[in-house]
Amino acid sequence: ANAELADSVYNLVLMKGWTFLTPLLYFFARVLSPITFHSLRNALHHSLEQIQRKHGVINGIVSFIPFLNAAIIAAQPHIPLITIVTDWNSSEAHPWFQDTRQYLLCATSDAFETAQNQNWPQNRLHKLSGLVLREQFYVEIQRNQRNQSISHRRPLRTIDSDEMSVLITFGGCPPTGSVIKIVHAILRANSSVGNLEMIVLCGRNEALKKRLERINDLNSTENSRIQALGFVSNVATIMNRCVCVIGKPGPGVVAESLALTKPMIIPLFSMGGLNGIMPQEHDVLDYLLHNNLGCISTTEPDFIQLFNTPYSQLEFITNSIRKLPQNQALYEVARFLQHTQLQTTFIDAPIEYRTNIRPKLEM
C-alpha cells in the first residue's frame, strides 16, 4: 500500500511538471528507507519462501528495481541476486550498487566504470551493449538493418515523399504544460516547417490527450497536425517511422531512440530549463551532448530551426548515432542467465545452494 501511494505521488509530480519537487521526494525516501526496510525485508522473505514451497528452490533472482536490492539480499542472502542496471549510472537518487554479492549487468560504460572504482568483484561485473529494450525494438532494429541501403539514400526529412513525423514522449505520465508548449511552438511555425505530424504519447494523462484532441480540431492545417495516443503496444513501430524523438533524457527513451537511430531533442525551453531534468537524467544528457547524439533547445526559435533545416543538425546527429555499436542487451542477458554458473558466498546456506548452480530464476 505504501509503495502504491508513493508511486501515485511520483506520477502526479511528473504529470504536473513539478520536477523541482523530486529532490524532496528522494530525501523522504532516504529518510523513510531505514524505517520501512525491516517490514519490506520480512515481506520479501515471506513471499520468496512461499514461492519456494510451491515451485521448488529458487536458484537466482533477477532485479530491475534499485530500491529493492538491499532488502532482497537481507531477505534471502543465500540466493544469488542478478541486478540489471536500467539507469545510465548509479546515483544517490537511484542507487544500484548496494552489495558486492550482487551480479551487476551494466548497460553503460559509466555504470561499469563506477562499479570498477568501487572494487566490485570482476566475476560479478559484466558490461552490456546498452539498456535492455522490449523485444519489439529488436524487431525494428532488424527491419532497419534489412532496409539499410534504402535508408542511407532516403532524405531525413520524410517518412514518405511528403511528410515528416516527430514523436513527443515524456514517459507514462507526461507533463501537460511542457507538451502543450511544444505543440503550440510547432503550430505557430507551421508555415515554415513543411508537412509535419506530431505524434504525442499521453500515457496515463487522459486530460492531456483530450486537450490535444481539442487543439488539433481547432488548429490542424495541411502543414501540421497532432495525433494524441494513450497507452499503445507498438511504441517501437511508431518511433521507427519518426525522424526524431522529443522529450526528457530518460535512460529508457534515450536507449530506444539510439537503438532506432533517432536523434533525441531535449526541449529545455518547455521544461523550465535544466531544473526540469531529474537527478538520474543528468548523466544521460551529458552523454548525448558530448557524443553528438542529441541536442537541447533552450529557446523556442532554436527548437523550430531544427525542423526548418533538417538536413543539417539532425542529419549530423543521425550519422553519429549510426556509428554506435548495435544494442543486443536483451540477448546478452539471456546468454548470461543461460550459461553463467551462479555461486553463493554463504557457507551456512542450505546444502542445495553451496555449489555452482545454473539459474532457475524468479523475475
mmCIF file of C-alpha atoms in Angstrom:
data_model
loop_
_atom_site.group_PDB
_atom_site.id
_atom_site.type_symbol
_atom_site.label_atom_id
_atom_site.label_comp_id
_atom_site.label_asym_id
_atom_site.label_seq_id
_atom_site.Cartn_x
_atom_site.Cartn_y
_atom_site.Cartn_z
ATOM 1 C CA ALA A 1 0.000 0.000 0.000
ATOM 2 C CA ASN A 2 2.822 2.417 0.875
ATOM 3 C CA ALA A 3 4.565 1.630 -2.420
ATOM 4 C CA GLU A 4 1.359 2.322 -4.360
ATOM 5 C CA LEU A 5 0.892 5.660 -2.560
ATOM 6 C CA ALA A 6 4.495 6.653 -3.284
ATOM 7 C CA ASP A 7 4.058 5.688 -6.941
ATOM 8 C CA SER A 8 0.869 7.779 -7.197
ATOM 9 C CA VAL A 9 2.588 10.830 -5.676
ATOM 10 C CA TYR A 10 5.565 10.406 -8.028
ATOM 11 C CA ASN A 11 3.290 10.127 -11.085
ATOM 12 C CA LEU A 12 1.357 13.237 -10.009
ATOM 13 C CA VAL A 13 4.607 15.195 -9.735
ATOM 14 C CA LEU A 14 5.584 14.122 -13.260
ATOM 15 C CA MET A 15 2.204 14.952 -14.822
ATOM 16 C CA LYS A 16 2.134 18.398 -13.224
ATOM 17 C CA GLY A 17 5.725 19.055 -14.289
ATOM 18 C CA TRP A 18 6.766 19.682 -10.688
ATOM 19 C CA THR A 19 10.212 18.162 -11.175
ATOM 20 C CA PHE A 20 11.644 20.656 -8.676
ATOM 21 C CA LEU A 21 9.970 18.505 -6.019
ATOM 22 C CA THR A 22 11.795 15.299 -6.952
ATOM 23 C CA PRO A 23 14.854 16.001 -4.734
ATOM 24 C CA LEU A 24 12.416 16.366 -1.827
ATOM 25 C CA LEU A 25 10.763 13.047 -2.710
ATOM 26 C CA TYR A 26 14.143 11.322 -2.834
ATOM 27 C CA PHE A 27 15.044 12.898 0.516
ATOM 28 C CA PHE A 28 11.918 11.482 2.146
ATOM 29 C CA ALA A 29 12.585 8.110 0.508
ATOM 30 C CA ARG A 30 16.082 8.011 2.024
ATOM 31 C CA VAL A 31 14.798 9.101 5.444
ATOM 32 C CA LEU A 32 11.970 6.564 5.469
ATOM 33 C CA SER A 33 14.036 3.728 3.990
ATOM 34 C CA PRO A 34 15.576 2.572 7.316
ATOM 35 C CA ILE A 35 12.128 2.680 8.907
ATOM 36 C CA THR A 36 10.452 0.592 6.203
ATOM 37 C CA PHE A 37 13.443 -1.673 5.493
ATOM 38 C CA HIS A 38 12.625 -4.357 8.060
ATOM 39 C CA SER A 39 8.983 -4.666 7.039
ATOM 40 C CA LEU A 40 9.983 -4.837 3.366
ATOM 41 C CA ARG A 41 12.645 -7.462 4.099
ATOM 42 C CA ASN A 42 10.167 -9.568 6.076
ATOM 43 C CA ALA A 43 7.538 -9.286 3.351
ATOM 44 C CA LEU A 44 10.040 -10.361 0.692
ATOM 45 C CA HIS A 45 11.273 -13.234 2.857
ATOM 46 C CA HIS A 46 7.715 -14.466 3.325
ATOM 47 C CA SER A 47 6.880 -14.153 -0.396
ATOM 48 C CA LEU A 48 10.051 -15.918 -1.545
ATOM 49 C CA GLU A 49 9.543 -18.721 0.963
ATOM 50 C CA GLN A 50 6.005 -19.219 -0.331
ATOM 51 C CA ILE A 51 7.270 -19.369 -3.909
ATOM 52 C CA GLN A 52 9.859 -21.992 -2.982
ATOM 53 C CA ARG A 53 7.356 -24.121 -1.110
ATOM 54 C CA LYS A 54 5.085 -24.076 -4.151
ATOM 55 C CA HIS A 55 7.597 -24.257 -7.010
ATOM 56 C CA GLY A 56 10.863 -25.521 -5.503
ATOM 57 C CA VAL A 57 14.240 -23.924 -4.881
ATOM 58 C CA ILE A 58 14.892 -20.509 -6.439
ATOM 59 C CA ASN A 59 18.408 -20.554 -7.859
ATOM 60 C CA GLY A 60 18.592 -16.855 -8.688
ATOM 61 C CA ILE A 61 16.650 -13.603 -8.531
ATOM 62 C CA VAL A 62 16.765 -11.027 -11.337
ATOM 63 C CA SER A 63 16.188 -7.443 -10.203
ATOM 64 C CA PHE A 64 15.384 -4.400 -12.330
ATOM 65 C CA ILE A 65 14.500 -2.190 -9.323
ATOM 66 C CA PRO A 66 17.348 -0.492 -7.427
ATOM 67 C CA PHE A 67 15.437 0.204 -4.211
ATOM 68 C CA LEU A 68 14.667 -3.480 -3.566
ATOM 69 C CA ASN A 69 18.163 -4.929 -3.885
ATOM 70 C CA ALA A 70 19.305 -4.494 -0.282
ATOM 71 C CA ALA A 71 16.018 -5.895 1.060
ATOM 72 C CA ILE A 72 16.204 -8.898 -1.287
ATOM 73 C CA ILE A 73 19.726 -9.734 -0.140
ATOM 74 C CA ALA A 74 18.709 -9.374 3.507
ATOM 75 C CA ALA A 75 15.585 -11.496 2.970
ATOM 76 C CA GLN A 76 17.301 -14.388 1.157
ATOM 77 C CA PRO A 77 21.104 -13.920 1.367
ATOM 78 C CA HIS A 78 21.814 -17.423 0.051
ATOM 79 C CA ILE A 79 20.031 -16.810 -3.280
ATOM 80 C CA PRO A 80 22.243 -15.147 -5.936
ATOM 81 C CA LEU A 81 20.932 -11.729 -6.984
ATOM 82 C CA ILE A 82 21.413 -10.600 -10.600
ATOM 83 C CA THR A 83 20.880 -6.849 -10.978
ATOM 84 C CA ILE A 84 20.129 -5.464 -14.439
ATOM 85 C CA VAL A 85 21.027 -1.776 -14.246
ATOM 86 C CA THR A 86 18.402 0.261 -16.114
ATOM 87 C CA ASP A 87 19.889 3.704 -15.422
ATOM 88 C CA TRP A 88 22.908 5.327 -17.044
ATOM 89 C CA ASN A 89 24.759 5.121 -13.750
ATOM 90 C CA SER A 90 24.254 4.537 -10.050
ATOM 91 C CA SER A 91 23.407 7.753 -8.201
ATOM 92 C CA GLU A 92 22.215 8.996 -4.847
ATOM 93 C CA ALA A 93 18.718 9.274 -6.299
ATOM 94 C CA HIS A 94 18.825 5.788 -7.846
ATOM 95 C CA PRO A 95 21.441 3.669 -6.016
ATOM 96 C CA TRP A 96 22.131 0.358 -7.761
ATOM 97 C CA PHE A 97 25.358 -0.933 -6.184
ATOM 98 C CA GLN A 98 24.310 -1.944 -2.664
ATOM 99 C CA ASP A 99 26.244 -5.136 -2.003
ATOM 100 C CA THR A 100 29.213 -6.778 -3.729
ATOM 101 C CA ARG A 101 27.353 -10.083 -3.624
ATOM 102 C CA GLN A 102 25.176 -8.750 -6.445
ATOM 103 C CA TYR A 103 25.906 -9.804 -10.014
ATOM 104 C CA LEU A 104 25.889 -6.479 -11.872
ATOM 105 C CA LEU A 105 24.969 -6.265 -15.554
ATOM 106 C CA CYS A 106 25.795 -2.676 -16.507
ATOM 107 C CA ALA A 107 24.207 -1.084 -19.550
ATOM 108 C CA THR A 108 26.727 1.730 -19.966
ATOM 109 C CA SER A 109 30.446 2.361 -19.666
ATOM 110 C CA ASP A 110 29.730 4.950 -16.960
ATOM 111 C CA ALA A 111 27.996 2.393 -14.738
ATOM 112 C CA PHE A 112 30.654 -0.240 -15.428
ATOM 113 C CA GLU A 113 33.483 2.143 -14.515
ATOM 114 C CA THR A 114 31.680 3.265 -11.353
ATOM 115 C CA ALA A 115 31.438 -0.356 -10.214
ATOM 116 C CA GLN A 116 35.103 -0.939 -11.045
ATOM 117 C CA ASN A 117 36.062 2.110 -8.990
ATOM 118 C CA GLN A 118 34.173 0.566 -6.076
ATOM 119 C CA ASN A 119 36.335 -2.569 -6.438
ATOM 120 C CA TRP A 120 33.438 -4.743 -7.498
ATOM 121 C CA PRO A 121 34.481 -8.407 -7.889
ATOM 122 C CA GLN A 122 35.314 -8.988 -11.554
ATOM 123 C CA ASN A 123 33.416 -12.274 -11.688
ATOM 124 C CA ARG A 124 30.264 -10.407 -10.639
ATOM 125 C CA LEU A 125 30.595 -7.472 -13.033
ATOM 126 C CA HIS A 126 29.526 -7.577 -16.676
ATOM 127 C CA LYS A 127 29.128 -4.970 -19.416
ATOM 128 C CA LEU A 128 26.145 -4.988 -21.790
ATOM 129 C CA SER A 129 25.928 -3.257 -25.170
ATOM 130 C CA GLY A 130 23.132 -0.979 -23.918
ATOM 131 C CA LEU A 131 19.985 -0.861 -21.837
ATOM 132 C CA VAL A 132 17.673 -3.839 -22.143
ATOM 133 C CA LEU A 133 14.842 -2.931 -24.522
ATOM 134 C CA ARG A 134 11.473 -4.514 -25.152
ATOM 135 C CA GLU A 135 11.572 -7.203 -27.809
ATOM 136 C CA GLN A 136 9.590 -5.094 -30.315
ATOM 137 C CA PHE A 137 12.543 -2.698 -30.563
ATOM 138 C CA TYR A 138 14.837 -5.505 -31.690
ATOM 139 C CA VAL A 139 12.300 -6.386 -34.382
ATOM 140 C CA GLU A 140 12.527 -2.794 -35.615
ATOM 141 C CA ILE A 141 16.327 -2.864 -35.404
ATOM 142 C CA GLN A 142 16.355 -5.899 -37.672
ATOM 143 C CA ARG A 143 13.923 -4.207 -40.055
ATOM 144 C CA ASN A 144 16.237 -1.201 -40.239
ATOM 145 C CA GLN A 145 19.175 -3.461 -40.993
ATOM 146 C CA ARG A 146 17.300 -5.015 -43.904
ATOM 147 C CA ASN A 147 16.455 -1.576 -45.242
ATOM 148 C CA GLN A 148 19.838 -0.032 -44.522
ATOM 149 C CA SER A 149 20.835 0.617 -48.105
ATOM 150 C CA ILE A 150 17.498 2.316 -48.765
ATOM 151 C CA SER A 151 17.547 4.391 -45.568
ATOM 152 C CA HIS A 152 21.016 5.738 -46.364
ATOM 153 C CA ARG A 153 19.670 7.142 -49.618
ATOM 154 C CA ARG A 154 16.319 8.359 -48.267
ATOM 155 C CA PRO A 155 16.197 12.042 -47.209
ATOM 156 C CA LEU A 156 15.891 12.557 -43.468
ATOM 157 C CA ARG A 157 13.018 14.978 -43.922
ATOM 158 C CA THR A 158 10.354 12.446 -44.832
ATOM 159 C CA ILE A 159 8.836 9.179 -43.796
ATOM 160 C CA ASP A 160 7.309 9.156 -47.233
ATOM 161 C CA SER A 161 7.625 11.649 -50.050
ATOM 162 C CA ASP A 162 5.650 14.498 -48.472
ATOM 163 C CA GLU A 163 5.572 14.334 -44.689
ATOM 164 C CA MET A 164 7.755 14.399 -41.603
ATOM 165 C CA SER A 165 6.609 12.849 -38.304
ATOM 166 C CA VAL A 166 8.072 13.603 -34.878
ATOM 167 C CA LEU A 167 7.433 11.696 -31.676
ATOM 168 C CA ILE A 168 6.776 13.617 -28.454
ATOM 169 C CA THR A 169 7.075 11.426 -25.377
ATOM 170 C CA PHE A 170 7.708 12.103 -21.699
ATOM 171 C CA GLY A 171 7.065 8.628 -20.302
ATOM 172 C CA GLY A 172 3.897 7.178 -18.830
ATOM 173 C CA CYS A 173 2.911 10.423 -17.055
ATOM 174 C CA PRO A 174 3.799 13.284 -19.397
ATOM 175 C CA PRO A 175 3.625 16.839 -18.004
ATOM 176 C CA THR A 176 0.729 18.698 -19.573
ATOM 177 C CA GLY A 177 2.374 22.127 -19.603
ATOM 178 C CA SER A 178 5.596 21.047 -21.292
ATOM 179 C CA VAL A 179 3.838 19.084 -24.019
ATOM 180 C CA ILE A 180 1.391 21.903 -24.790
ATOM 181 C CA LYS A 181 4.269 24.399 -25.131
ATOM 182 C CA ILE A 182 5.999 22.131 -27.657
ATOM 183 C CA VAL A 183 2.842 21.605 -29.688
ATOM 184 C CA HIS A 184 1.968 25.311 -29.787
ATOM 185 C CA ALA A 185 5.533 26.166 -30.812
ATOM 186 C CA ILE A 186 5.279 23.883 -33.831
ATOM 187 C CA LEU A 187 1.770 25.062 -34.711
ATOM 188 C CA ARG A 188 2.882 28.710 -34.619
ATOM 189 C CA ALA A 189 5.631 27.881 -37.098
ATOM 190 C CA ASN A 190 3.568 25.582 -39.313
ATOM 191 C CA SER A 191 4.063 27.738 -42.383
ATOM 192 C CA SER A 192 7.819 27.243 -42.245
ATOM 193 C CA VAL A 193 8.305 23.642 -41.108
ATOM 194 C CA GLY A 194 6.621 21.901 -44.018
ATOM 195 C CA ASN A 195 4.218 18.981 -43.620
ATOM 196 C CA LEU A 196 4.720 17.836 -40.045
ATOM 197 C CA GLU A 197 2.786 15.341 -37.950
ATOM 198 C CA MET A 198 3.182 15.431 -34.173
ATOM 199 C CA ILE A 199 2.625 12.035 -32.563
ATOM 200 C CA VAL A 200 2.194 12.522 -28.812
ATOM 201 C CA LEU A 201 2.249 9.621 -26.350
ATOM 202 C CA CYS A 202 -0.035 10.689 -23.494
ATOM 203 C CA GLY A 203 0.118 7.536 -21.355
ATOM 204 C CA ARG A 204 -1.912 7.890 -18.173
ATOM 205 C CA ASN A 205 -2.550 11.597 -18.724
ATOM 206 C CA GLU A 206 -6.044 11.359 -20.171
ATOM 207 C CA ALA A 207 -6.613 15.094 -19.632
ATOM 208 C CA LEU A 208 -3.616 15.847 -21.870
ATOM 209 C CA LYS A 209 -4.937 13.550 -24.591
ATOM 210 C CA LYS A 210 -8.350 15.268 -24.623
ATOM 211 C CA ARG A 211 -6.765 18.705 -24.627
ATOM 212 C CA LEU A 212 -4.527 17.832 -27.570
ATOM 213 C CA GLU A 213 -7.506 16.471 -29.494
ATOM 214 C CA ARG A 214 -9.301 19.790 -28.976
ATOM 215 C CA ILE A 215 -6.203 21.727 -30.076
ATOM 216 C CA ASN A 216 -5.946 19.566 -33.179
ATOM 217 C CA ASP A 217 -9.603 20.144 -34.058
ATOM 218 C CA LEU A 218 -9.113 23.906 -33.800
ATOM 219 C CA ASN A 219 -5.615 24.332 -35.232
ATOM 220 C CA SER A 220 -4.670 21.472 -37.531
ATOM 221 C CA THR A 221 -3.725 22.506 -41.050
ATOM 222 C CA GLU A 222 -2.412 20.851 -44.160
ATOM 223 C CA ASN A 223 1.068 21.504 -42.779
ATOM 224 C CA SER A 224 0.739 20.473 -39.120
ATOM 225 C CA ARG A 225 -1.484 18.096 -37.197
ATOM 226 C CA ILE A 226 -1.499 16.231 -33.898
ATOM 227 C CA GLN A 227 -2.074 12.563 -33.233
ATOM 228 C CA ALA A 228 -2.629 12.091 -29.492
ATOM 229 C CA LEU A 229 -2.306 8.500 -28.257
ATOM 230 C CA GLY A 230 -2.878 6.894 -24.866
ATOM 231 C CA PHE A 231 -1.110 3.681 -23.930
ATOM 232 C CA VAL A 232 -0.062 1.788 -27.050
ATOM 233 C CA SER A 233 1.684 -1.530 -27.561
ATOM 234 C CA ASN A 234 3.577 -0.562 -30.725
ATOM 235 C CA VAL A 235 5.818 2.262 -29.468
ATOM 236 C CA ALA A 236 8.801 0.839 -31.351
ATOM 237 C CA THR A 237 6.954 0.862 -34.665
ATOM 238 C CA ILE A 238 5.723 4.407 -34.087
ATOM 239 C CA MET A 239 9.177 5.655 -33.102
ATOM 240 C CA ASN A 240 10.783 3.996 -36.100
ATOM 241 C CA ARG A 241 8.610 5.930 -38.568
ATOM 242 C CA CYS A 242 9.537 9.282 -36.982
ATOM 243 C CA VAL A 243 12.583 11.372 -37.817
ATOM 244 C CA CYS A 244 13.330 12.311 -34.202
ATOM 245 C CA VAL A 245 12.153 11.969 -30.610
ATOM 246 C CA ILE A 246 11.289 14.985 -28.449
ATOM 247 C CA GLY A 247 11.252 14.590 -24.667
ATOM 248 C CA LYS A 248 13.216 14.330 -21.441
ATOM 249 C CA PRO A 249 16.551 12.473 -21.360
ATOM 250 C CA GLY A 250 15.194 9.474 -19.505
ATOM 251 C CA PRO A 251 17.506 6.446 -19.784
ATOM 252 C CA GLY A 252 14.825 4.245 -21.341
ATOM 253 C CA VAL A 253 13.596 6.528 -24.108
ATOM 254 C CA VAL A 254 17.144 7.625 -24.953
ATOM 255 C CA ALA A 255 18.252 3.995 -25.282
ATOM 256 C CA GLU A 256 15.247 3.288 -27.501
ATOM 257 C CA SER A 257 15.835 6.290 -29.740
ATOM 258 C CA LEU A 258 19.529 5.481 -30.153
ATOM 259 C CA ALA A 259 18.749 1.850 -30.977
ATOM 260 C CA LEU A 260 16.475 3.023 -33.798
ATOM 261 C CA THR A 261 18.898 5.756 -34.963
ATOM 262 C CA LYS A 262 16.603 8.636 -33.986
ATOM 263 C CA PRO A 263 18.047 11.957 -32.793
ATOM 264 C CA MET A 264 16.853 12.977 -29.316
ATOM 265 C CA ILE A 265 15.756 16.592 -28.873
ATOM 266 C CA ILE A 266 15.559 17.887 -25.293
ATOM 267 C CA PRO A 267 13.172 20.904 -25.280
ATOM 268 C CA LEU A 268 14.525 22.759 -22.261
ATOM 269 C CA PHE A 269 12.505 25.849 -23.221
ATOM 270 C CA SER A 270 9.314 23.961 -22.322
ATOM 271 C CA MET A 271 10.661 22.288 -19.160
ATOM 272 C CA GLY A 272 11.930 25.187 -17.067
ATOM 273 C CA GLY A 273 15.492 24.741 -18.258
ATOM 274 C CA LEU A 274 17.830 22.319 -16.523
ATOM 275 C CA ASN A 275 15.553 22.402 -13.469
ATOM 276 C CA GLY A 276 13.256 20.128 -15.444
ATOM 277 C CA ILE A 277 15.930 17.415 -15.643
ATOM 278 C CA MET A 278 15.721 14.782 -12.911
ATOM 279 C CA PRO A 279 18.888 13.772 -10.991
ATOM 280 C CA GLN A 280 19.280 10.390 -12.691
ATOM 281 C CA GLU A 281 18.879 12.045 -16.121
ATOM 282 C CA HIS A 282 21.882 14.399 -15.955
ATOM 283 C CA ASP A 283 24.372 11.657 -16.869
ATOM 284 C CA VAL A 284 22.202 10.760 -19.853
ATOM 285 C CA LEU A 285 22.042 14.361 -21.040
ATOM 286 C CA ASP A 286 25.818 14.736 -20.731
ATOM 287 C CA TYR A 287 26.317 11.544 -22.742
ATOM 288 C CA LEU A 288 24.030 12.747 -25.541
ATOM 289 C CA LEU A 289 25.633 16.162 -25.835
ATOM 290 C CA HIS A 290 29.273 15.086 -25.507
ATOM 291 C CA ASN A 291 28.863 12.412 -28.175
ATOM 292 C CA ASN A 292 26.701 14.459 -30.586
ATOM 293 C CA LEU A 293 23.803 12.017 -30.226
ATOM 294 C CA GLY A 294 21.151 14.607 -29.323
ATOM 295 C CA CYS A 295 20.624 18.300 -28.855
ATOM 296 C CA ILE A 296 18.969 20.743 -26.494
ATOM 297 C CA SER A 297 16.676 23.635 -27.386
ATOM 298 C CA THR A 298 16.848 26.404 -24.811
ATOM 299 C CA THR A 299 14.528 28.723 -26.747
ATOM 300 C CA GLU A 300 11.516 28.234 -28.974
ATOM 301 C CA PRO A 301 13.259 29.709 -32.081
ATOM 302 C CA ASP A 302 16.166 27.261 -31.607
ATOM 303 C CA PHE A 303 13.663 24.423 -31.431
ATOM 304 C CA ILE A 304 11.797 25.408 -34.591
ATOM 305 C CA GLN A 305 15.051 25.934 -36.501
ATOM 306 C CA LEU A 306 15.795 22.215 -36.161
ATOM 307 C CA PHE A 307 12.830 21.439 -38.406
ATOM 308 C CA ASN A 308 13.468 24.263 -40.841
ATOM 309 C CA THR A 309 16.896 22.818 -41.641
ATOM 310 C CA PRO A 310 16.581 19.083 -41.003
ATOM 311 C CA TYR A 311 19.423 18.195 -43.345
ATOM 312 C CA SER A 312 21.975 19.911 -41.108
ATOM 313 C CA GLN A 313 21.935 19.281 -37.359
ATOM 314 C CA LEU A 314 19.513 16.342 -37.270
ATOM 315 C CA GLU A 315 21.312 14.660 -40.147
ATOM 316 C CA PHE A 316 24.659 15.174 -38.409
ATOM 317 C CA ILE A 317 23.272 13.608 -35.205
ATOM 318 C CA THR A 318 21.788 10.686 -37.127
ATOM 319 C CA ASN A 319 25.156 9.930 -38.708
ATOM 320 C CA SER A 320 26.781 9.999 -35.258
ATOM 321 C CA ILE A 321 24.225 7.522 -33.916
ATOM 322 C CA ARG A 322 24.881 5.145 -36.814
ATOM 323 C CA LYS A 323 28.465 4.738 -35.584
ATOM 324 C CA LEU A 324 27.354 3.290 -32.236
ATOM 325 C CA PRO A 325 27.567 -0.453 -31.600
ATOM 326 C CA GLN A 326 24.266 -2.217 -32.047
ATOM 327 C CA ASN A 327 22.176 -2.770 -28.903
ATOM 328 C CA GLN A 328 21.937 -6.509 -28.235
ATOM 329 C CA ALA A 329 21.446 -6.259 -24.473
ATOM 330 C CA LEU A 330 18.315 -8.413 -24.285
ATOM 331 C CA TYR A 331 20.113 -11.362 -25.880
ATOM 332 C CA GLU A 332 23.277 -10.748 -23.856
ATOM 333 C CA VAL A 333 21.278 -11.027 -20.630
ATOM 334 C CA ALA A 334 19.649 -14.217 -21.890
ATOM 335 C CA ARG A 335 23.048 -15.733 -22.663
ATOM 336 C CA PHE A 336 24.354 -14.678 -19.251
ATOM 337 C CA LEU A 337 21.460 -16.360 -17.465
ATOM 338 C CA GLN A 338 21.759 -19.459 -19.600
ATOM 339 C CA HIS A 339 25.495 -20.020 -19.343
ATOM 340 C CA THR A 340 26.819 -18.355 -16.181
ATOM 341 C CA GLN A 341 27.455 -20.514 -13.150
ATOM 342 C CA LEU A 342 25.977 -18.514 -10.266
ATOM 343 C CA GLN A 343 27.561 -19.057 -6.887
ATOM 344 C CA THR A 344 26.514 -18.173 -3.360
ATOM 345 C CA THR A 345 29.121 -16.969 -0.858
ATOM 346 C CA PHE A 346 27.402 -18.300 2.249
ATOM 347 C CA ILE A 347 28.740 -21.434 3.935
ATOM 348 C CA ASP A 348 25.663 -21.510 6.186
ATOM 349 C CA ALA A 349 23.269 -21.614 3.254
ATOM 350 C CA PRO A 350 21.106 -24.693 2.667
ATOM 351 C CA ILE A 351 23.022 -27.524 1.039
ATOM 352 C CA GLU A 352 21.334 -27.045 -2.331
ATOM 353 C CA TYR A 353 22.932 -23.561 -2.591
ATOM 354 C CA ARG A 354 26.515 -24.472 -1.690
ATOM 355 C CA THR A 355 27.641 -25.439 -5.173
ATOM 356 C CA ASN A 356 27.844 -23.695 -8.502
ATOM 357 C CA ILE A 357 24.326 -23.686 -9.917
ATOM 358 C CA ARG A 358 22.657 -22.848 -13.144
ATOM 359 C CA PRO A 359 19.821 -20.430 -12.584
ATOM 360 C CA LYS A 360 16.160 -21.235 -12.286
ATOM 361 C CA LEU A 361 15.180 -17.597 -11.976
ATOM 362 C CA GLU A 362 12.459 -15.637 -10.315
ATOM 363 C CA MET A 363 11.903 -12.348 -12.182
#
